[in-house]
Every structure is written in structure tokens, then in C-alpha cells.
mmCIF file of C-alpha atoms in Angstrom:
data_model
loop_
_atom_site.group_PDB
_atom_site.id
_atom_site.type_symbol
_atom_site.label_atom_id
_atom_site.label_comp_id
_atom_site.label_asym_id
_atom_site.label_seq_id
_atom_site.Cartn_x
_atom_site.Cartn_y
_atom_site.Cartn_z
ATOM 1 C CA UNK A 1 16.699 12.704 -10.955
ATOM 2 C CA UNK A 2 14.262 12.762 -13.824
ATOM 3 C CA UNK A 3 10.592 12.240 -13.216
ATOM 4 C CA UNK A 4 8.043 10.759 -15.583
ATOM 5 C CA UNK A 5 8.351 12.396 -18.969
ATOM 6 C CA UNK A 6 5.511 12.585 -21.489
ATOM 7 C CA UNK A 7 5.473 13.798 -25.063
ATOM 8 C CA UNK A 8 4.060 15.659 -26.781
ATOM 9 C CA UNK A 9 2.753 18.015 -24.134
ATOM 10 C CA UNK A 10 0.107 19.237 -26.558
ATOM 11 C CA UNK A 11 -1.297 17.606 -29.666
ATOM 12 C CA UNK A 12 -3.964 18.982 -31.972
ATOM 13 C CA UNK A 13 -5.230 16.601 -34.616
ATOM 14 C CA UNK A 14 -8.071 16.226 -37.039
ATOM 15 C CA UNK A 15 -10.859 13.743 -36.539
ATOM 16 C CA UNK A 16 -9.982 10.406 -38.095
ATOM 17 C CA UNK A 17 -6.214 10.736 -37.750
ATOM 18 C CA UNK A 18 -4.071 8.426 -35.610
ATOM 19 C CA UNK A 19 -2.014 9.759 -32.694
ATOM 20 C CA UNK A 20 0.803 8.358 -30.588
ATOM 21 C CA UNK A 21 1.557 9.524 -27.067
ATOM 22 C CA UNK A 22 4.827 8.615 -25.407
ATOM 23 C CA UNK A 23 5.742 8.017 -21.767
ATOM 24 C CA UNK A 24 9.219 7.655 -20.271
ATOM 25 C CA UNK A 25 8.784 6.310 -16.731
ATOM 26 C CA UNK A 26 11.172 6.752 -13.828
ATOM 27 C CA UNK A 27 14.125 4.413 -14.275
ATOM 28 C CA UNK A 28 13.648 1.164 -12.392
ATOM 29 C CA UNK A 29 9.913 1.522 -11.906
ATOM 30 C CA UNK A 30 8.272 -1.752 -12.825
ATOM 31 C CA UNK A 31 4.673 -0.569 -12.998
ATOM 32 C CA UNK A 32 3.335 1.850 -15.594
ATOM 33 C CA UNK A 33 -0.182 3.218 -15.882
ATOM 34 C CA UNK A 34 -2.117 5.311 -18.371
ATOM 35 C CA UNK A 35 -5.040 7.421 -17.184
ATOM 36 C CA UNK A 36 -7.315 9.805 -19.065
ATOM 37 C CA UNK A 37 -8.562 13.067 -17.577
ATOM 38 C CA UNK A 38 -11.404 14.788 -19.382
ATOM 39 C CA UNK A 39 -12.140 18.442 -18.658
ATOM 40 C CA UNK A 40 -13.338 18.813 -15.091
ATOM 41 C CA UNK A 41 -13.470 15.071 -14.621
ATOM 42 C CA UNK A 42 -11.599 12.534 -12.539
ATOM 43 C CA UNK A 43 -8.888 10.158 -13.618
ATOM 44 C CA UNK A 44 -10.115 7.312 -15.799
ATOM 45 C CA UNK A 45 -7.922 4.199 -15.773
ATOM 46 C CA UNK A 46 -6.924 2.976 -19.226
ATOM 47 C CA UNK A 47 -4.176 0.356 -19.007
ATOM 48 C CA UNK A 48 -1.560 -1.027 -16.583
ATOM 49 C CA UNK A 49 1.795 -2.710 -17.237
ATOM 50 C CA UNK A 50 3.695 -4.607 -14.540
ATOM 51 C CA UNK A 51 7.042 -6.118 -15.404
ATOM 52 C CA UNK A 52 6.761 -8.912 -17.941
ATOM 53 C CA UNK A 53 3.166 -9.770 -17.043
ATOM 54 C CA UNK A 54 0.357 -9.393 -19.543
ATOM 55 C CA UNK A 55 -0.988 -5.842 -19.350
ATOM 56 C CA UNK A 56 -4.352 -5.091 -17.749
ATOM 57 C CA UNK A 57 -6.263 -3.525 -20.627
ATOM 58 C CA UNK A 58 -9.619 -3.480 -18.881
ATOM 59 C CA UNK A 59 -9.922 0.314 -18.976
ATOM 60 C CA UNK A 60 -9.398 0.881 -22.690
ATOM 61 C CA UNK A 61 -12.650 2.448 -23.947
ATOM 62 C CA UNK A 62 -12.611 0.925 -27.447
ATOM 63 C CA UNK A 63 -10.479 -1.098 -29.829
ATOM 64 C CA UNK A 64 -9.207 2.171 -31.297
ATOM 65 C CA UNK A 65 -7.002 2.459 -28.205
ATOM 66 C CA UNK A 66 -3.888 0.369 -27.725
ATOM 67 C CA UNK A 67 -0.664 0.621 -25.786
ATOM 68 C CA UNK A 68 2.654 -1.113 -25.638
ATOM 69 C CA UNK A 69 5.656 -1.007 -23.386
ATOM 70 C CA UNK A 70 8.959 -1.848 -24.979
ATOM 71 C CA UNK A 71 11.825 -3.338 -22.985
ATOM 72 C CA UNK A 72 9.968 -2.767 -19.757
ATOM 73 C CA UNK A 73 10.530 0.970 -20.008
ATOM 74 C CA UNK A 74 9.078 3.407 -22.546
ATOM 75 C CA UNK A 75 5.380 3.127 -23.318
ATOM 76 C CA UNK A 76 3.349 4.368 -26.267
ATOM 77 C CA UNK A 77 -0.403 4.915 -26.213
ATOM 78 C CA UNK A 78 -1.911 4.842 -29.701
ATOM 79 C CA UNK A 79 -5.352 6.148 -30.594
ATOM 80 C CA UNK A 80 -6.527 5.238 -34.073
ATOM 81 C CA UNK A 81 -9.157 7.132 -36.057
ATOM 82 C CA UNK A 82 -9.476 9.796 -33.362
ATOM 83 C CA UNK A 83 -12.901 11.142 -32.417
ATOM 84 C CA UNK A 84 -13.784 14.441 -30.760
ATOM 85 C CA UNK A 85 -14.698 12.618 -27.547
ATOM 86 C CA UNK A 86 -11.068 11.458 -27.320
ATOM 87 C CA UNK A 87 -10.063 15.039 -26.461
ATOM 88 C CA UNK A 88 -8.584 14.924 -22.958
ATOM 89 C CA UNK A 89 -5.345 14.994 -21.013
ATOM 90 C CA UNK A 90 -3.635 11.610 -21.078
ATOM 91 C CA UNK A 91 -1.586 11.014 -17.940
ATOM 92 C CA UNK A 92 1.114 8.423 -17.507
ATOM 93 C CA UNK A 93 2.346 7.273 -14.104
ATOM 94 C CA UNK A 94 4.957 4.843 -12.893
ATOM 95 C CA UNK A 95 5.593 3.197 -9.542
ATOM 96 C CA UNK A 96 7.478 0.610 -7.592
ATOM 97 C CA UNK A 97 5.117 -1.891 -6.017
ATOM 98 C CA UNK A 98 5.821 -2.982 -2.478
ATOM 99 C CA UNK A 99 4.912 -6.391 -1.113
ATOM 100 C CA UNK A 100 1.453 -5.166 -0.272
ATOM 101 C CA UNK A 101 0.842 -4.362 -3.901
ATOM 102 C CA UNK A 102 0.779 -0.632 -3.265
ATOM 103 C CA UNK A 103 3.174 2.090 -4.171
ATOM 104 C CA UNK A 104 3.151 5.795 -4.807
ATOM 105 C CA UNK A 105 2.249 6.725 -8.357
ATOM 106 C CA UNK A 106 4.504 9.330 -9.920
ATOM 107 C CA UNK A 107 2.649 11.138 -12.672
ATOM 108 C CA UNK A 108 3.938 12.955 -15.689
ATOM 109 C CA UNK A 109 2.507 16.333 -16.644
ATOM 110 C CA UNK A 110 0.299 14.754 -19.277
ATOM 111 C CA UNK A 111 -0.307 15.025 -22.988
ATOM 112 C CA UNK A 112 -3.217 17.290 -23.867
ATOM 113 C CA UNK A 113 -4.999 15.928 -26.951
ATOM 114 C CA UNK A 114 -7.441 18.064 -28.902
ATOM 115 C CA UNK A 115 -9.370 16.459 -31.741
ATOM 116 C CA UNK A 116 -10.939 18.973 -34.106
ATOM 117 C CA UNK B 1 -15.251 -3.186 -9.850
ATOM 118 C CA UNK B 2 -14.445 -0.478 -7.383
ATOM 119 C CA UNK B 3 -16.438 2.760 -7.442
ATOM 120 C CA UNK B 4 -15.262 5.869 -5.585
ATOM 121 C CA UNK B 5 -17.562 8.831 -4.928
ATOM 122 C CA UNK B 6 -16.054 12.164 -3.871
ATOM 123 C CA UNK B 7 -17.725 15.274 -2.416
ATOM 124 C CA UNK B 8 -17.848 18.178 -2.742
ATOM 125 C CA UNK B 9 -16.794 18.867 -6.318
ATOM 126 C CA UNK B 10 -15.831 22.436 -5.416
ATOM 127 C CA UNK B 11 -14.914 23.949 -2.072
ATOM 128 C CA UNK B 12 -13.991 27.520 -1.155
ATOM 129 C CA UNK B 13 -12.613 28.408 2.267
ATOM 130 C CA UNK B 14 -11.057 31.462 3.845
ATOM 131 C CA UNK B 15 -7.341 31.336 4.504
ATOM 132 C CA UNK B 16 -6.757 29.860 7.924
ATOM 133 C CA UNK B 17 -9.985 27.865 7.975
ATOM 134 C CA UNK B 18 -10.212 24.091 7.689
ATOM 135 C CA UNK B 19 -11.252 22.101 4.618
ATOM 136 C CA UNK B 20 -12.783 18.638 4.579
ATOM 137 C CA UNK B 21 -13.211 16.407 1.533
ATOM 138 C CA UNK B 22 -15.111 13.125 1.771
ATOM 139 C CA UNK B 23 -15.024 9.918 -0.257
ATOM 140 C CA UNK B 24 -16.914 6.660 -0.205
ATOM 141 C CA UNK B 25 -15.877 3.399 -1.838
ATOM 142 C CA UNK B 26 -17.822 0.311 -2.844
ATOM 143 C CA UNK B 27 -15.381 -2.616 -2.641
ATOM 144 C CA UNK B 28 -15.038 -3.753 0.967
ATOM 145 C CA UNK B 29 -11.811 -5.552 -0.019
ATOM 146 C CA UNK B 30 -10.044 -2.251 -0.788
ATOM 147 C CA UNK B 31 -7.230 -1.660 1.674
ATOM 148 C CA UNK B 32 -5.212 1.276 0.405
ATOM 149 C CA UNK B 33 -6.494 4.850 0.190
ATOM 150 C CA UNK B 34 -4.212 7.606 -1.117
ATOM 151 C CA UNK B 35 -4.917 11.273 -1.693
ATOM 152 C CA UNK B 36 -3.386 13.153 -4.602
ATOM 153 C CA UNK B 37 -3.075 16.888 -5.180
ATOM 154 C CA UNK B 38 -3.050 18.273 -8.708
ATOM 155 C CA UNK B 39 -1.877 21.817 -9.317
ATOM 156 C CA UNK B 40 -2.736 23.585 -12.541
ATOM 157 C CA UNK B 41 -0.879 22.140 -15.502
ATOM 158 C CA UNK B 42 0.820 19.449 -13.438
ATOM 159 C CA UNK B 43 0.267 15.767 -12.843
ATOM 160 C CA UNK B 44 -1.259 14.628 -9.541
ATOM 161 C CA UNK B 45 1.121 14.187 -6.622
ATOM 162 C CA UNK B 46 0.666 11.989 -3.565
ATOM 163 C CA UNK B 47 0.167 13.989 -0.374
ATOM 164 C CA UNK B 48 -0.926 11.346 2.129
ATOM 165 C CA UNK B 49 -2.180 7.776 2.175
ATOM 166 C CA UNK B 50 -3.737 5.387 4.653
ATOM 167 C CA UNK B 51 -4.011 1.634 4.818
ATOM 168 C CA UNK B 52 -6.986 -0.238 6.177
ATOM 169 C CA UNK B 53 -5.270 -1.334 9.371
ATOM 170 C CA UNK B 54 -5.347 2.208 10.796
ATOM 171 C CA UNK B 55 -8.150 4.679 11.344
ATOM 172 C CA UNK B 56 -6.300 7.977 11.149
ATOM 173 C CA UNK B 57 -3.022 9.386 9.902
ATOM 174 C CA UNK B 58 -1.607 12.895 10.243
ATOM 175 C CA UNK B 59 1.152 14.789 8.492
ATOM 176 C CA UNK B 60 1.510 18.373 9.678
ATOM 177 C CA UNK B 61 -1.595 20.257 8.502
ATOM 178 C CA UNK B 62 -3.199 17.340 6.698
ATOM 179 C CA UNK B 63 -4.909 14.273 8.102
ATOM 180 C CA UNK B 64 -6.900 11.398 6.706
ATOM 181 C CA UNK B 65 -9.510 9.331 8.533
ATOM 182 C CA UNK B 66 -10.890 5.957 7.496
ATOM 183 C CA UNK B 67 -14.127 4.261 8.529
ATOM 184 C CA UNK B 68 -14.021 0.743 7.135
ATOM 185 C CA UNK B 69 -17.469 -0.180 8.399
ATOM 186 C CA UNK B 70 -19.081 2.714 6.576
ATOM 187 C CA UNK B 71 -16.606 2.486 3.676
ATOM 188 C CA UNK B 72 -15.709 6.133 3.715
ATOM 189 C CA UNK B 73 -12.581 8.180 4.225
ATOM 190 C CA UNK B 74 -11.908 11.889 4.513
ATOM 191 C CA UNK B 75 -9.125 14.413 3.995
ATOM 192 C CA UNK B 76 -8.789 17.219 6.524
ATOM 193 C CA UNK B 77 -6.625 20.277 5.876
ATOM 194 C CA UNK B 78 -6.216 22.689 8.773
ATOM 195 C CA UNK B 79 -4.958 26.288 8.726
ATOM 196 C CA UNK B 80 -5.406 26.447 4.964
ATOM 197 C CA UNK B 81 -3.037 28.569 2.896
ATOM 198 C CA UNK B 82 -3.356 29.913 -0.671
ATOM 199 C CA UNK B 83 -0.868 27.303 -1.889
ATOM 200 C CA UNK B 84 -3.340 24.613 -0.839
ATOM 201 C CA UNK B 85 -5.541 25.704 -3.746
ATOM 202 C CA UNK B 86 -5.603 22.773 -6.188
ATOM 203 C CA UNK B 87 -7.679 19.787 -7.265
ATOM 204 C CA UNK B 88 -7.639 16.940 -4.766
ATOM 205 C CA UNK B 89 -8.368 13.332 -5.701
ATOM 206 C CA UNK B 90 -9.086 10.443 -3.393
ATOM 207 C CA UNK B 91 -8.485 6.886 -4.576
ATOM 208 C CA UNK B 92 -8.900 3.295 -3.494
ATOM 209 C CA UNK B 93 -7.138 0.071 -4.397
ATOM 210 C CA UNK B 94 -8.131 -3.532 -3.836
ATOM 211 C CA UNK B 95 -5.527 -5.876 -2.303
ATOM 212 C CA UNK B 96 -2.758 -7.648 -4.140
ATOM 213 C CA UNK B 97 -4.053 -10.282 -6.531
ATOM 214 C CA UNK B 98 -7.039 -8.205 -7.513
ATOM 215 C CA UNK B 99 -7.139 -5.292 -9.893
ATOM 216 C CA UNK B 100 -4.022 -3.300 -9.162
ATOM 217 C CA UNK B 101 -4.945 0.006 -10.576
ATOM 218 C CA UNK B 102 -6.134 2.847 -8.392
ATOM 219 C CA UNK B 103 -9.747 3.923 -8.807
ATOM 220 C CA UNK B 104 -9.962 7.678 -8.404
ATOM 221 C CA UNK B 105 -12.775 9.908 -7.275
ATOM 222 C CA UNK B 106 -13.947 12.719 -9.530
ATOM 223 C CA UNK B 107 -11.896 15.374 -7.745
ATOM 224 C CA UNK B 108 -12.502 18.428 -5.559
ATOM 225 C CA UNK B 109 -11.418 21.887 -6.661
ATOM 226 C CA UNK B 110 -10.283 23.605 -3.466
ATOM 227 C CA UNK B 111 -9.911 27.372 -3.490
ATOM 228 C CA UNK B 112 -8.377 29.117 -0.500
ATOM 229 C CA UNK B 113 -9.397 32.764 -0.448
ATOM 230 C CA UNK B 114 -6.871 35.236 0.968
#
């Protein structure tokens, strides 16, 4: 079975350009998360989608960041007018939530973004 | 919101020795504490988790302990092997109805020396 798939695996862009990062979650997983991992740092929560509920956008660092999830499956993270501090690995994860509201997160291998 | 502190940031041990990584959390309502292992170039992968209704859980060479009063939990790896070398992240999550995302610690780079 396929795991979480992210594309592109690597993206180099110039400051000021827009980028789109794509995540294909595991089929049937209702929850989808985006995290950012800067060099040598932990995992910074960005946004969370659960079913048809309104997404939790509380982790997005600025209004240049946005994400959508179409049809409850594929998600796209968009960064507008990229800055050098946006350089990081962007990780997507999906999960099934049990009744306790917990569930193992299955991560993709990430999209490494470098802003020159 | 939840804040998770993790120590140490780097840890080197000799093969066969034990490794201990410690985390503290701030939200007393948190009730789920997983540990993830991230190998180079890969996404993190769950290795063990514990819920707040138990104090310890073991799975072969790894174990996790939880002290709810002190709000800290630890990962113990015994008889370490070179393949245990990776970055380990602890995390905490508040109960259903609150923020549902995991809050991760800053990670520990574990190196097992042959």
C-alpha cells in the first residue's frame, strides 16, 4: 500500500516567487497535517484538516501561507512571495483519528524548499 | 497552547549502552504522548506512544515512562544498536475537543557509536 506522497521532493526558488507543495495522503485517512522543519529544529505545526470541518490554521506563520484540501484527499500548501526564512522541509502527515482523538501520524518524506 | 521541551539535543552512546531522552510538557490536560523516530531523509515514524492512564509502556528494547504530576515523560532505549542512530521527537496532544495537532519537542540527535 502507498504511504503519504509529497511533491516535489526538492524545490529551489527565487525570493518573491510563489510555490505550491502537494500532499497525497493515505487513502481513507480523514486527518491531514502540514508541519515545517527548519534545519536542526523541531516540527512546527502549520495547519490541520479533519474531514469536512473548517481547517485549524492557527500555525500558519503569515498570510503568505495558505493551504487547501480538495475532495477530502489531496492537499496543496501555497507560499506566496517566498522569503529566505521560508527555507525548510515541509512535512505532510495523515491519520485516522480514534474515538479518543488520537491516531498515529504517517508522514511523507517531505518537500525541501530552498529560497535563494 | 502546549509547549514541549526536550533534552538533550544531542546524545552519543556506545553500542550496547542505554540512552534516555527526556521531555516536559506544559498543558496538564494533555493525555497522549507519542515518540517519533526520523532517519536521515525520511519523515518521522511512530515508535511508541503512551496515554495518560498508564505510567510505563515497553516494546522490546524501548520503553516510555510518564509522570503526570511532574508533567514529564522519557524514552529509554536499552542495548542500543547502530540502527538506532536517528533524530527522536517527543510530542504531546491535548484531549479531544481541544487543539488536535501534536506539539513536538525540538528533537534529539542520537548517535550510537560502534
